[in-house]
């Protein structure tokens, strides 16, 4: 009896909907790659294509990627896009809390 899909040790999760196995999701290493991506995001949340290409090459040259699939420029571009959305979502939540606090203080 299977309890559901298992996650392999590979940094790609299989999200295929059929036998063709066309879709997989790359996972960035939380110990070595994510801190670097976050640092780059703080420096510039909207990198140019040249910067994205440079970032991709730097990440792929790390020792961690010798054992796992290489990162594409598309992966890095989407990471920055998702990170900007997260930043906006967090900022919106902070602003709403401040408005509620201000409204409660004046009543």
PDB file of N, CA and C in Angstrom:
ATOM      1  N   UNK A   1       0.852  -1.178   0.000  1.00  0.00           N
ATOM      2  CA  UNK A   1       0.000   0.000   0.000  1.00  0.00           C
ATOM      3  C   UNK A   1       0.896   1.239   0.000  1.00  0.00           C
ATOM      4  N   UNK A   2       0.720   2.091  -0.965  1.00  0.00           N
ATOM      5  CA  UNK A   2       1.539   3.299  -1.094  1.00  0.00           C
ATOM      6  C   UNK A   2       0.809   4.473  -0.468  1.00  0.00           C
ATOM      7  N   UNK A   3       1.556   5.285   0.280  1.00  0.00           N
ATOM      8  CA  UNK A   3       0.980   6.457   0.932  1.00  0.00           C
ATOM      9  C   UNK A   3       1.082   7.700   0.066  1.00  0.00           C
ATOM     10  N   UNK A   4       1.658   7.598  -1.120  1.00  0.00           N
ATOM     11  CA  UNK A   4       1.798   8.742  -2.015  1.00  0.00           C
ATOM     12  C   UNK A   4       3.188   8.781  -2.593  1.00  0.00           C
ATOM     13  N   UNK A   5       3.469   9.826  -3.347  1.00  0.00           N
ATOM     14  CA  UNK A   5       4.775   9.899  -3.993  1.00  0.00           C
ATOM     15  C   UNK A   5       5.877  10.163  -2.979  1.00  0.00           C
ATOM     16  N   UNK A   6       7.035   9.609  -3.274  1.00  0.00           N
ATOM     17  CA  UNK A   6       8.188   9.851  -2.425  1.00  0.00           C
ATOM     18  C   UNK A   6       9.111  10.834  -3.120  1.00  0.00           C
ATOM     19  N   UNK A   7       9.878  11.569  -2.354  1.00  0.00           N
ATOM     20  CA  UNK A   7      10.798  12.545  -2.892  1.00  0.00           C
ATOM     21  C   UNK A   7      12.180  11.909  -2.933  1.00  0.00           C
ATOM     22  N   UNK A   8      12.767  11.905  -4.104  1.00  0.00           N
ATOM     23  CA  UNK A   8      14.097  11.319  -4.277  1.00  0.00           C
ATOM     24  C   UNK A   8      15.151  12.287  -3.771  1.00  0.00           C
ATOM     25  N   UNK A   9      16.376  11.806  -3.641  1.00  0.00           N
ATOM     26  CA  UNK A   9      17.477  12.635  -3.167  1.00  0.00           C
ATOM     27  C   UNK A   9      17.932  13.629  -4.224  1.00  0.00           C
ATOM     28  N   UNK A  10      17.465  13.485  -5.443  1.00  0.00           N
ATOM     29  CA  UNK A  10      17.840  14.392  -6.524  1.00  0.00           C
ATOM     30  C   UNK A  10      17.231  15.767  -6.292  1.00  0.00           C
ATOM     31  N   UNK A  11      17.912  16.839  -6.733  1.00  0.00           N
ATOM     32  CA  UNK A  11      17.344  18.160  -6.542  1.00  0.00           C
ATOM     33  C   UNK A  11      16.272  18.496  -7.573  1.00  0.00           C
ATOM     34  N   UNK A  12      15.787  17.544  -8.305  1.00  0.00           N
ATOM     35  CA  UNK A  12      14.666  17.767  -9.213  1.00  0.00           C
ATOM     36  C   UNK A  12      13.515  16.871  -8.786  1.00  0.00           C
ATOM     37  N   UNK A  13      12.337  17.457  -8.660  1.00  0.00           N
ATOM     38  CA  UNK A  13      11.147  16.690  -8.334  1.00  0.00           C
ATOM     39  C   UNK A  13      10.414  16.375  -9.623  1.00  0.00           C
ATOM     40  N   UNK A  14       9.965  15.147  -9.790  1.00  0.00           N
ATOM     41  CA  UNK A  14       9.230  14.759 -10.976  1.00  0.00           C
ATOM     42  C   UNK A  14       7.783  15.199 -10.820  1.00  0.00           C
ATOM     43  N   UNK A  15       7.352  16.093 -11.696  1.00  0.00           N
ATOM     44  CA  UNK A  15       5.987  16.584 -11.659  1.00  0.00           C
ATOM     45  C   UNK A  15       5.230  16.192 -12.922  1.00  0.00           C
ATOM     46  N   UNK A  16       5.653  15.112 -13.547  1.00  0.00           N
ATOM     47  CA  UNK A  16       5.054  14.711 -14.809  1.00  0.00           C
ATOM     48  C   UNK A  16       3.631  14.226 -14.597  1.00  0.00           C
ATOM     49  N   UNK A  17       2.825  14.432 -15.618  1.00  0.00           N
ATOM     50  CA  UNK A  17       1.433  14.009 -15.569  1.00  0.00           C
ATOM     51  C   UNK A  17       1.194  12.738 -16.361  1.00  0.00           C
ATOM     52  N   UNK A  18       2.230  12.141 -16.881  1.00  0.00           N
ATOM     53  CA  UNK A  18       2.054  10.948 -17.688  1.00  0.00           C
ATOM     54  C   UNK A  18       3.366  10.243 -17.895  1.00  0.00           C
ATOM     55  N   UNK A  19       3.385   9.407 -18.912  1.00  0.00           N
ATOM     56  CA  UNK A  19       4.547   8.574 -19.178  1.00  0.00           C
ATOM     57  C   UNK A  19       5.704   9.358 -19.792  1.00  0.00           C
ATOM     58  N   UNK A  20       5.426  10.533 -20.373  1.00  0.00           N
ATOM     59  CA  UNK A  20       6.500  11.244 -21.066  1.00  0.00           C
ATOM     60  C   UNK A  20       7.496  11.892 -20.104  1.00  0.00           C
ATOM     61  N   UNK A  21       7.144  12.128 -18.860  1.00  0.00           N
ATOM     62  CA  UNK A  21       8.070  12.684 -17.869  1.00  0.00           C
ATOM     63  C   UNK A  21       8.647  14.025 -18.275  1.00  0.00           C
ATOM     64  N   UNK A  22       7.852  14.869 -18.881  1.00  0.00           N
ATOM     65  CA  UNK A  22       8.356  16.096 -19.475  1.00  0.00           C
ATOM     66  C   UNK A  22       8.665  17.206 -18.472  1.00  0.00           C
ATOM     67  N   UNK A  23       8.106  17.156 -17.277  1.00  0.00           N
ATOM     68  CA  UNK A  23       8.284  18.269 -16.378  1.00  0.00           C
ATOM     69  C   UNK A  23       8.969  17.824 -15.091  1.00  0.00           C
ATOM     70  N   UNK A  24      10.005  18.565 -14.707  1.00  0.00           N
ATOM     71  CA  UNK A  24      10.646  18.342 -13.422  1.00  0.00           C
ATOM     72  C   UNK A  24      11.001  19.704 -12.842  1.00  0.00           C
ATOM     73  N   UNK A  25      11.075  19.779 -11.549  1.00  0.00           N
ATOM     74  CA  UNK A  25      11.338  21.046 -10.880  1.00  0.00           C
ATOM     75  C   UNK A  25      12.718  21.004 -10.251  1.00  0.00           C
ATOM     76  N   UNK A  26      13.518  21.996 -10.576  1.00  0.00           N
ATOM     77  CA  UNK A  26      14.850  22.096 -10.002  1.00  0.00           C
ATOM     78  C   UNK A  26      14.751  22.653  -8.588  1.00  0.00           C
ATOM     79  N   UNK A  27      15.526  22.081  -7.697  1.00  0.00           N
ATOM     80  CA  UNK A  27      15.582  22.590  -6.325  1.00  0.00           C
ATOM     81  C   UNK A  27      16.973  23.152  -6.087  1.00  0.00           C
ATOM     82  N   UNK A  28      17.019  24.401  -5.648  1.00  0.00           N
ATOM     83  CA  UNK A  28      18.299  25.004  -5.301  1.00  0.00           C
ATOM     84  C   UNK A  28      18.726  24.495  -3.931  1.00  0.00           C
ATOM     85  N   UNK A  29      20.026  24.298  -3.758  1.00  0.00           N
ATOM     86  CA  UNK A  29      20.543  23.822  -2.483  1.00  0.00           C
ATOM     87  C   UNK A  29      20.377  24.921  -1.437  1.00  0.00           C
ATOM     88  N   UNK A  30      19.653  24.651  -0.344  1.00  0.00           N
ATOM     89  CA  UNK A  30      19.394  25.692   0.662  1.00  0.00           C
ATOM     90  C   UNK A  30      20.637  26.127   1.439  1.00  0.00           C
ATOM     91  N   UNK A  31      21.676  25.319   1.449  1.00  0.00           N
ATOM     92  CA  UNK A  31      22.874  25.664   2.216  1.00  0.00           C
ATOM     93  C   UNK A  31      23.919  26.411   1.402  1.00  0.00           C
ATOM     94  N   UNK A  32      24.008  26.121   0.118  1.00  0.00           N
ATOM     95  CA  UNK A  32      25.060  26.741  -0.674  1.00  0.00           C
ATOM     96  C   UNK A  32      24.549  27.699  -1.744  1.00  0.00           C
ATOM     97  N   UNK A  33      23.414  27.390  -2.360  1.00  0.00           N
ATOM     98  CA  UNK A  33      22.942  28.206  -3.482  1.00  0.00           C
ATOM     99  C   UNK A  33      21.957  29.295  -3.081  1.00  0.00           C
ATOM    100  N   UNK A  34      21.016  28.994  -2.199  1.00  0.00           N
ATOM    101  CA  UNK A  34      20.023  30.003  -1.816  1.00  0.00           C
ATOM    102  C   UNK A  34      20.630  31.230  -1.138  1.00  0.00           C
ATOM    103  N   UNK A  35      21.603  31.078  -0.230  1.00  0.00           N
ATOM    104  CA  UNK A  35      22.197  32.291   0.349  1.00  0.00           C
ATOM    105  C   UNK A  35      22.854  33.190  -0.702  1.00  0.00           C
ATOM    106  N   UNK A  36      23.444  32.586  -1.711  1.00  0.00           N
ATOM    107  CA  UNK A  36      24.069  33.368  -2.780  1.00  0.00           C
ATOM    108  C   UNK A  36      22.998  34.077  -3.607  1.00  0.00           C
ATOM    109  N   UNK A  37      21.931  33.365  -3.941  1.00  0.00           N
ATOM    110  CA  UNK A  37      20.830  33.979  -4.692  1.00  0.00           C
ATOM    111  C   UNK A  37      20.206  35.130  -3.903  1.00  0.00           C
ATOM    112  N   UNK A  38      20.008  34.938  -2.598  1.00  0.00           N
ATOM    113  CA  UNK A  38      19.442  36.002  -1.758  1.00  0.00           C
ATOM    114  C   UNK A  38      20.360  37.227  -1.724  1.00  0.00           C
ATOM    115  N   UNK A  39      21.660  37.007  -1.658  1.00  0.00           N
ATOM    116  CA  UNK A  39      22.627  38.109  -1.664  1.00  0.00           C
ATOM    117  C   UNK A  39      22.533  38.876  -2.981  1.00  0.00           C
ATOM    118  N   UNK A  40      22.486  38.150  -4.087  1.00  0.00           N
ATOM    119  CA  UNK A  40      22.353  38.798  -5.389  1.00  0.00           C
ATOM    120  C   UNK A  40      21.038  39.558  -5.492  1.00  0.00           C
ATOM    121  N   UNK A  41      19.963  38.997  -4.912  1.00  0.00           N
ATOM    122  CA  UNK A  41      18.669  39.664  -4.944  1.00  0.00           C
ATOM    123  C   UNK A  41      18.713  40.980  -4.168  1.00  0.00           C
ATOM    124  N   UNK A  42      19.385  40.974  -3.028  1.00  0.00           N
ATOM    125  CA  UNK A  42      19.518  42.213  -2.244  1.00  0.00           C
ATOM    126  C   UNK A  42      20.283  43.271  -3.025  1.00  0.00           C
ATOM    127  N   UNK A  43      21.288  42.852  -3.779  1.00  0.00           N
ATOM    128  CA  UNK A  43      22.078  43.783  -4.576  1.00  0.00           C
ATOM    129  C   UNK A  43      21.281  44.333  -5.753  1.00  0.00           C
ATOM    130  N   UNK A  44      20.475  43.474  -6.392  1.00  0.00           N
ATOM    131  CA  UNK A  44      19.704  43.887  -7.557  1.00  0.00           C
ATOM    132  C   UNK A  44      18.552  42.914  -7.782  1.00  0.00           C
ATOM    133  N   UNK A  45      17.321  43.303  -7.431  1.00  0.00           N
ATOM    134  CA  UNK A  45      16.191  42.395  -7.613  1.00  0.00           C
ATOM    135  C   UNK A  45      15.756  42.233  -9.079  1.00  0.00           C
ATOM    136  N   UNK A  46      16.278  43.072  -9.973  1.00  0.00           N
ATOM    137  CA  UNK A  46      15.938  42.997 -11.396  1.00  0.00           C
ATOM    138  C   UNK A  46      17.213  42.862 -12.236  1.00  0.00           C
ATOM    139  N   UNK A  47      17.856  41.692 -12.205  1.00  0.00           N
ATOM    140  CA  UNK A  47      19.107  41.539 -12.963  1.00  0.00           C
ATOM    141  C   UNK A  47      18.868  41.524 -14.468  1.00  0.00           C
ATOM    142  N   UNK A  48      19.874  41.962 -15.206  1.00  0.00           N
ATOM    143  CA  UNK A  48      19.822  41.915 -16.670  1.00  0.00           C
ATOM    144  C   UNK A  48      20.060  40.480 -17.126  1.00  0.00           C
ATOM    145  N   UNK A  49      19.846  40.243 -18.428  1.00  0.00           N
ATOM    146  CA  UNK A  49      20.097  38.909 -18.969  1.00  0.00           C
ATOM    147  C   UNK A  49      21.561  38.533 -18.822  1.00  0.00           C
ATOM    148  N   UNK A  50      22.447  39.506 -18.970  1.00  0.00           N
ATOM    149  CA  UNK A  50      23.874  39.219 -18.813  1.00  0.00           C
ATOM    150  C   UNK A  50      24.182  38.809 -17.381  1.00  0.00           C
ATOM    151  N   UNK A  51      23.569  39.486 -16.395  1.00  0.00           N
ATOM    152  CA  UNK A  51      23.779  39.124 -14.995  1.00  0.00           C
ATOM    153  C   UNK A  51      23.208  37.738 -14.713  1.00  0.00           C
ATOM    154  N   UNK A  52      22.024  37.448 -15.241  1.00  0.00           N
ATOM    155  CA  UNK A  52      21.415  36.138 -15.040  1.00  0.00           C
ATOM    156  C   UNK A  52      22.313  35.052 -15.620  1.00  0.00           C
ATOM    157  N   UNK A  53      22.861  35.303 -16.794  1.00  0.00           N
ATOM    158  CA  UNK A  53      23.771  34.347 -17.415  1.00  0.00           C
ATOM    159  C   UNK A  53      25.021  34.154 -16.551  1.00  0.00           C
ATOM    160  N   UNK A  54      25.545  35.240 -16.019  1.00  0.00           N
ATOM    161  CA  UNK A  54      26.712  35.168 -15.137  1.00  0.00           C
ATOM    162  C   UNK A  54      26.380  34.406 -13.851  1.00  0.00           C
ATOM    163  N   UNK A  55      25.234  34.705 -13.248  1.00  0.00           N
ATOM    164  CA  UNK A  55      24.812  34.011 -12.027  1.00  0.00           C
ATOM    165  C   UNK A  55      24.667  32.509 -12.289  1.00  0.00           C
ATOM    166  N   UNK A  56      24.075  32.165 -13.428  1.00  0.00           N
ATOM    167  CA  UNK A  56      23.884  30.762 -13.779  1.00  0.00           C
ATOM    168  C   UNK A  56      25.233  30.054 -13.887  1.00  0.00           C
ATOM    169  N   UNK A  57      26.167  30.690 -14.560  1.00  0.00           N
ATOM    170  CA  UNK A  57      27.504  30.092 -14.697  1.00  0.00           C
ATOM    171  C   UNK A  57      28.184  29.936 -13.342  1.00  0.00           C
ATOM    172  N   UNK A  58      28.038  30.931 -12.468  1.00  0.00           N
ATOM    173  CA  UNK A  58      28.651  30.836 -11.137  1.00  0.00           C
ATOM    174  C   UNK A  58      28.041  29.700 -10.324  1.00  0.00           C
ATOM    175  N   UNK A  59      26.724  29.559 -10.386  1.00  0.00           N
ATOM    176  CA  UNK A  59      26.065  28.479  -9.643  1.00  0.00           C
ATOM    177  C   UNK A  59      26.454  27.109 -10.194  1.00  0.00           C
ATOM    178  N   UNK A  60      26.526  26.993 -11.502  1.00  0.00           N
ATOM    179  CA  UNK A  60      26.882  25.712 -12.117  1.00  0.00           C
ATOM    180  C   UNK A  60      28.339  25.335 -11.879  1.00  0.00           C
ATOM    181  N   UNK A  61      29.183  26.312 -11.591  1.00  0.00           N
ATOM    182  CA  UNK A  61      30.598  26.002 -11.352  1.00  0.00           C
ATOM    183  C   UNK A  61      30.857  25.555  -9.910  1.00  0.00           C
ATOM    184  N   UNK A  62      29.866  25.634  -9.057  1.00  0.00           N
ATOM    185  CA  UNK A  62      30.023  25.199  -7.672  1.00  0.00           C
ATOM    186  C   UNK A  62      30.111  23.679  -7.594  1.00  0.00           C
ATOM    187  N   UNK A  63      30.816  23.216  -6.589  1.00  0.00           N
ATOM    188  CA  UNK A  63      31.048  21.781  -6.405  1.00  0.00           C
ATOM    189  C   UNK A  63      29.734  21.005  -6.271  1.00  0.00           C
ATOM    190  N   UNK A  64      28.736  21.606  -5.641  1.00  0.00           N
ATOM    191  CA  UNK A  64      27.448  20.936  -5.423  1.00  0.00           C
ATOM    192  C   UNK A  64      26.828  20.484  -6.743  1.00  0.00           C
ATOM    193  N   UNK A  65      26.950  21.290  -7.783  1.00  0.00           N
ATOM    194  CA  UNK A  65      26.322  20.992  -9.066  1.00  0.00           C
ATOM    195  C   UNK A  65      27.039  19.903  -9.855  1.00  0.00           C
ATOM    196  N   UNK A  66      28.210  19.471  -9.392  1.00  0.00           N
ATOM    197  CA  UNK A  66      28.898  18.367 -10.066  1.00  0.00           C
ATOM    198  C   UNK A  66      28.092  17.074  -9.963  1.00  0.00           C
ATOM    199  N   UNK A  67      27.326  16.953  -8.894  1.00  0.00           N
ATOM    200  CA  UNK A  67      26.556  15.724  -8.641  1.00  0.00           C
ATOM    201  C   UNK A  67      25.095  15.826  -9.051  1.00  0.00           C
ATOM    202  N   UNK A  68      24.655  16.994  -9.463  1.00  0.00           N
ATOM    203  CA  UNK A  68      23.241  17.205  -9.773  1.00  0.00           C
ATOM    204  C   UNK A  68      23.092  17.913 -11.112  1.00  0.00           C
ATOM    205  N   UNK A  69      21.887  17.916 -11.662  1.00  0.00           N
ATOM    206  CA  UNK A  69      21.664  18.572 -12.965  1.00  0.00           C
ATOM    207  C   UNK A  69      22.023  20.063 -12.917  1.00  0.00           C
ATOM    208  N   UNK A  70      22.523  20.549 -14.025  1.00  0.00           N
ATOM    209  CA  UNK A  70      22.904  21.949 -14.096  1.00  0.00           C
ATOM    210  C   UNK A  70      21.677  22.852 -14.129  1.00  0.00           C
ATOM    211  N   UNK A  71      21.886  24.062 -13.692  1.00  0.00           N
ATOM    212  CA  UNK A  71      20.847  25.085 -13.632  1.00  0.00           C
ATOM    213  C   UNK A  71      20.823  25.802 -14.974  1.00  0.00           C
ATOM    214  N   UNK A  72      19.636  26.134 -15.469  1.00  0.00           N
ATOM    215  CA  UNK A  72      19.521  26.901 -16.704  1.00  0.00           C
ATOM    216  C   UNK A  72      19.281  28.373 -16.363  1.00  0.00           C
ATOM    217  N   UNK A  73      19.479  29.229 -17.342  1.00  0.00           N
ATOM    218  CA  UNK A  73      19.200  30.652 -17.124  1.00  0.00           C
ATOM    219  C   UNK A  73      17.719  30.858 -16.813  1.00  0.00           C
ATOM    220  N   UNK A  74      16.878  30.003 -17.386  1.00  0.00           N
ATOM    221  CA  UNK A  74      15.437  30.088 -17.108  1.00  0.00           C
ATOM    222  C   UNK A  74      15.151  29.830 -15.625  1.00  0.00           C
ATOM    223  N   UNK A  75      15.854  28.846 -15.028  1.00  0.00           N
ATOM    224  CA  UNK A  75      15.669  28.560 -13.603  1.00  0.00           C
ATOM    225  C   UNK A  75      16.006  29.778 -12.754  1.00  0.00           C
ATOM    226  N   UNK A  76      17.103  30.453 -13.076  1.00  0.00           N
ATOM    227  CA  UNK A  76      17.531  31.622 -12.308  1.00  0.00           C
ATOM    228  C   UNK A  76      16.552  32.775 -12.519  1.00  0.00           C
ATOM    229  N   UNK A  77      16.121  32.972 -13.763  1.00  0.00           N
ATOM    230  CA  UNK A  77      15.155  34.036 -14.059  1.00  0.00           C
ATOM    231  C   UNK A  77      13.868  33.833 -13.260  1.00  0.00           C
ATOM    232  N   UNK A  78      13.362  32.606 -13.242  1.00  0.00           N
ATOM    233  CA  UNK A  78      12.125  32.310 -12.512  1.00  0.00           C
ATOM    234  C   UNK A  78      12.334  32.463 -11.009  1.00  0.00           C
ATOM    235  N   UNK A  79      13.523  32.089 -10.500  1.00  0.00           N
ATOM    236  CA  UNK A  79      13.788  32.268  -9.072  1.00  0.00           C
ATOM    237  C   UNK A  79      13.677  33.748  -8.714  1.00  0.00           C
ATOM    238  N   UNK A  80      14.261  34.637  -9.508  1.00  0.00           N
ATOM    239  CA  UNK A  80      14.177  36.070  -9.235  1.00  0.00           C
ATOM    240  C   UNK A  80      12.740  36.569  -9.337  1.00  0.00           C
ATOM    241  N   UNK A  81      12.000  36.089 -10.318  1.00  0.00           N
ATOM    242  CA  UNK A  81      10.599  36.478 -10.476  1.00  0.00           C
ATOM    243  C   UNK A  81       9.784  36.070  -9.246  1.00  0.00           C
ATOM    244  N   UNK A  82       9.964  34.828  -8.795  1.00  0.00           N
ATOM    245  CA  UNK A  82       9.245  34.342  -7.611  1.00  0.00           C
ATOM    246  C   UNK A  82       9.678  35.080  -6.350  1.00  0.00           C
ATOM    247  N   UNK A  83      10.948  35.426  -6.261  1.00  0.00           N
ATOM    248  CA  UNK A  83      11.456  36.131  -5.081  1.00  0.00           C
ATOM    249  C   UNK A  83      10.894  37.555  -5.014  1.00  0.00           C
ATOM    250  N   UNK A  84      10.757  38.215  -6.184  1.00  0.00           N
ATOM    251  CA  UNK A  84      10.137  39.545  -6.216  1.00  0.00           C
ATOM    252  C   UNK A  84       8.673  39.456  -5.784  1.00  0.00           C
ATOM    253  N   UNK A  85       7.964  38.415  -6.213  1.00  0.00           N
ATOM    254  CA  UNK A  85       6.565  38.218  -5.819  1.00  0.00           C
ATOM    255  C   UNK A  85       6.461  37.994  -4.315  1.00  0.00           C
ATOM    256  N   UNK A  86       7.381  37.224  -3.753  1.00  0.00           N
ATOM    257  CA  UNK A  86       7.393  36.984  -2.305  1.00  0.00           C
ATOM    258  C   UNK A  86       7.637  38.283  -1.553  1.00  0.00           C
ATOM    259  N   UNK A  87       8.568  39.076  -2.047  1.00  0.00           N
ATOM    260  CA  UNK A  87       8.879  40.358  -1.404  1.00  0.00           C
ATOM    261  C   UNK A  87       7.648  41.277  -1.426  1.00  0.00           C
ATOM    262  N   UNK A  88       6.969  41.335  -2.559  1.00  0.00           N
ATOM    263  CA  UNK A  88       5.767  42.167  -2.689  1.00  0.00           C
ATOM    264  C   UNK A  88       4.660  41.665  -1.760  1.00  0.00           C
ATOM    265  N   UNK A  89       4.504  40.338  -1.706  1.00  0.00           N
ATOM    266  CA  UNK A  89       3.475  39.739  -0.837  1.00  0.00           C
ATOM    267  C   UNK A  89       3.746  40.062   0.629  1.00  0.00           C
ATOM    268  N   UNK A  90       5.007  39.951   1.039  1.00  0.00           N
ATOM    269  CA  UNK A  90       5.360  40.267   2.427  1.00  0.00           C
ATOM    270  C   UNK A  90       5.158  41.742   2.726  1.00  0.00           C
ATOM    271  N   UNK A  91       5.530  42.607   1.789  1.00  0.00           N
ATOM    272  CA  UNK A  91       5.367  44.043   1.983  1.00  0.00           C
ATOM    273  C   UNK A  91       3.888  44.419   2.087  1.00  0.00           C
ATOM    274  N   UNK A  92       3.055  43.797   1.272  1.00  0.00           N
ATOM    275  CA  UNK A  92       1.611  44.049   1.320  1.00  0.00           C
ATOM    276  C   UNK A  92       1.051  43.637   2.678  1.00  0.00           C
ATOM    277  N   UNK A  93       1.486  42.508   3.201  1.00  0.00           N
ATOM    278  CA  UNK A  93       1.030  42.043   4.511  1.00  0.00           C
ATOM    279  C   UNK A  93       1.445  42.985   5.625  1.00  0.00           C
ATOM    280  N   UNK A  94       2.656  43.523   5.555  1.00  0.00           N
ATOM    281  CA  UNK A  94       3.131  44.475   6.565  1.00  0.00           C
ATOM    282  C   UNK A  94       2.307  45.752   6.508  1.00  0.00           C
ATOM    283  N   UNK A  95       2.040  46.247   5.299  1.00  0.00           N
ATOM    284  CA  UNK A  95       1.261  47.473   5.155  1.00  0.00           C
ATOM    285  C   UNK A  95      -0.159  47.296   5.696  1.00  0.00           C
ATOM    286  N   UNK A  96      -0.766  46.154   5.451  1.00  0.00           N
ATOM    287  CA  UNK A  96      -2.119  45.902   5.961  1.00  0.00           C
ATOM    288  C   UNK A  96      -2.126  45.860   7.486  1.00  0.00           C
ATOM    289  N   UNK A  97      -1.116  45.257   8.089  1.00  0.00           N
ATOM    290  CA  UNK A  97      -1.038  45.212   9.551  1.00  0.00           C
ATOM    291  C   UNK A  97      -0.851  46.611  10.128  1.00  0.00           C
ATOM    292  N   UNK A  98      -0.040  47.425   9.472  1.00  0.00           N
ATOM    293  CA  UNK A  98       0.166  48.794   9.938  1.00  0.00           C
ATOM    294  C   UNK A  98      -1.114  49.603   9.848  1.00  0.00           C
ATOM    295  N   UNK A  99      -1.876  49.414   8.782  1.00  0.00           N
ATOM    296  CA  UNK A  99      -3.149  50.119   8.643  1.00  0.00           C
ATOM    297  C   UNK A  99      -4.135  49.688   9.717  1.00  0.00           C
ATOM    298  N   UNK A 100      -4.193  48.405  10.017  1.00  0.00           N
ATOM    299  CA  UNK A 100      -5.088  47.920  11.058  1.00  0.00           C
ATOM    300  C   UNK A 100      -4.667  48.462  12.427  1.00  0.00           C
ATOM    301  N   UNK A 101      -3.365  48.499  12.674  1.00  0.00           N
ATOM    302  CA  UNK A 101      -2.853  49.022  13.943  1.00  0.00           C
ATOM    303  C   UNK A 101      -3.173  50.509  14.072  1.00  0.00           C
ATOM    304  N   UNK A 102      -2.992  51.250  12.989  1.00  0.00           N
ATOM    305  CA  UNK A 102      -3.280  52.689  13.021  1.00  0.00           C
ATOM    306  C   UNK A 102      -4.771  52.951  13.236  1.00  0.00           C
ATOM    307  N   UNK A 103      -5.604  52.156  12.598  1.00  0.00           N
ATOM    308  CA  UNK A 103      -7.043  52.307  12.745  1.00  0.00           C
ATOM    309  C   UNK A 103      -7.473  51.986  14.186  1.00  0.00           C
ATOM    310  N   UNK A 104      -6.882  50.980  14.773  1.00  0.00           N
ATOM    311  CA  UNK A 104      -7.228  50.598  16.147  1.00  0.00           C
ATOM    312  C   UNK A 104      -6.738  51.643  17.136  1.00  0.00           C
ATOM    313  N   UNK A 105      -5.622  52.299  16.836  1.00  0.00           N
ATOM    314  CA  UNK A 105      -5.057  53.305  17.750  1.00  0.00           C
ATOM    315  C   UNK A 105      -5.913  54.560  17.789  1.00  0.00           C
ATOM    316  N   UNK A 106      -6.625  54.850  16.706  1.00  0.00           N
ATOM    317  CA  UNK A 106      -7.422  56.081  16.657  1.00  0.00           C
ATOM    318  C   UNK A 106      -8.885  55.859  17.044  1.00  0.00           C
ATOM    319  N   UNK A 107      -9.249  54.644  17.437  1.00  0.00           N
ATOM    320  CA  UNK A 107     -10.643  54.423  17.838  1.00  0.00           C
ATOM    321  C   UNK A 107     -10.778  54.356  19.325  1.00  0.00           C
TER     322      UNK A 107
END
